[in-house]
């Protein structure tokens, strides 16, 4: 029994030390190559009313209700999502949008904020590389770094799903 107590104490100590040593910041970045120009891609990225067509978030949690703000396209466009009791769970606002630099956004989930962007890079004569990245930090002591690690893993997979769906949507519209 004493060995089990030492083992549990050792694991707890390792968890706490890890919480101080791991980074609390995260950066997630994925990319996809789409057979289309940025002019064809940008309208789907800069318009929040079109995000449900390709972004994975609503599909991951269909119980959330998405509400668009008065403006859905370009800088100033915003949306919020609510649980089935009507409590706001998060919000997103496009802070910058243009064809050359893509779309920058600020997202808030609970007390945590993140900055993200989707941007384009010409790839050959008829393709565009689309990058989706997001960065943020979890400032909660000890558990924040573990949340940052989990966010890197989970969001990375979702970004790739979203970009693959964006590619499918854009390429089938041609």
XYZ file of C-alpha atoms in Angstrom, residues 27-151:
125
model
C 0.467 27.708 -32.309
C -1.510 25.550 -34.689
C -0.908 25.721 -38.432
C -2.191 23.591 -41.277
C -2.242 24.052 -45.024
C -3.856 22.675 -48.142
C -3.322 23.152 -51.873
C -6.484 24.110 -53.757
C -6.831 24.096 -57.547
C -8.278 27.596 -57.650
C -7.225 31.215 -57.376
C -7.350 33.210 -54.149
C -10.142 35.222 -55.806
C -12.248 32.058 -55.836
C -11.294 31.029 -52.293
C -11.527 34.355 -50.475
C -15.342 34.784 -50.619
C -15.792 31.520 -48.680
C -13.206 32.496 -46.052
C -14.160 36.154 -45.580
C -17.894 35.424 -45.160
C -18.842 33.904 -41.817
C -22.213 32.853 -43.230
C -20.268 30.429 -45.459
C -18.022 28.997 -42.718
C -20.526 26.232 -41.804
C -20.015 24.895 -45.357
C -16.376 24.066 -44.645
C -15.350 24.809 -41.050
C -15.501 21.703 -38.814
C -16.641 23.359 -35.606
C -20.404 23.258 -36.041
C -20.240 19.661 -37.264
C -18.248 18.674 -34.157
C -20.919 20.014 -31.829
C -24.306 20.252 -33.564
C -26.002 21.210 -30.262
C -24.406 24.662 -30.402
C -26.501 27.371 -31.993
C -24.549 29.720 -34.244
C -25.727 33.326 -34.494
C -24.249 35.695 -37.036
C -23.882 39.369 -36.252
C -25.425 42.087 -38.405
C -22.385 41.923 -40.673
C -21.157 38.550 -41.920
C -18.530 39.541 -44.527
C -15.132 41.187 -44.094
C -13.576 43.121 -41.221
C -16.099 43.577 -38.432
C -18.071 40.432 -39.276
C -18.838 38.450 -36.165
C -20.610 35.427 -34.811
C -21.305 33.853 -31.451
C -22.315 30.369 -30.450
C -24.658 29.330 -27.668
C -25.447 26.111 -25.828
C -28.960 24.654 -25.676
C -29.708 26.735 -22.532
C -28.941 29.937 -24.455
C -25.597 30.623 -22.720
C -22.914 32.109 -24.921
C -19.987 29.704 -25.222
C -17.777 31.660 -27.594
C -17.455 34.361 -30.215
C -15.406 35.144 -33.285
C -14.786 38.452 -35.038
C -12.969 39.062 -38.300
C -10.481 41.845 -37.591
C -8.993 42.156 -41.080
C -9.949 40.786 -44.479
C -8.580 41.374 -47.941
C -7.700 39.290 -50.934
C -3.939 39.779 -50.619
C -3.508 39.157 -46.882
C -6.447 36.838 -46.228
C -8.539 36.938 -43.069
C -7.453 37.618 -39.483
C -9.808 36.905 -36.610
C -10.054 37.035 -32.836
C -11.841 34.208 -31.073
C -13.008 33.961 -27.489
C -14.041 30.712 -25.795
C -14.860 31.128 -22.141
C -12.149 33.312 -20.631
C -9.575 32.333 -23.268
C -8.821 34.295 -26.421
C -6.924 33.345 -29.538
C -5.798 35.096 -32.701
C -6.156 33.292 -35.982
C -5.778 33.813 -39.668
C -6.444 32.158 -42.985
C -4.183 33.336 -45.768
C -3.253 32.437 -49.323
C -0.107 31.902 -51.362
C -0.119 31.369 -55.127
C 1.184 27.924 -56.076
C 1.947 27.634 -59.748
C -0.376 29.012 -62.380
C -3.661 27.522 -61.241
C -3.383 26.581 -57.565
C -3.260 28.332 -54.206
C -1.837 27.181 -50.905
C -4.228 28.081 -48.097
C -2.857 28.298 -44.565
C -4.955 28.290 -41.398
C -3.254 29.146 -38.158
C -4.192 30.131 -34.649
C -2.200 31.122 -31.599
C -3.078 31.704 -28.004
C -2.121 31.051 -24.426
C -3.695 29.396 -21.413
C -2.640 31.370 -18.361
C -4.113 29.003 -15.772
C -1.323 27.787 -13.464
C -0.189 24.176 -13.889
C -3.108 23.021 -16.092
C -2.678 25.778 -18.723
C 0.300 24.109 -20.424
C -1.601 20.824 -20.642
C -4.558 22.668 -22.163
C -2.165 24.278 -24.685
C -0.791 20.864 -25.626
C -4.288 19.414 -26.029
C -5.339 22.438 -28.113
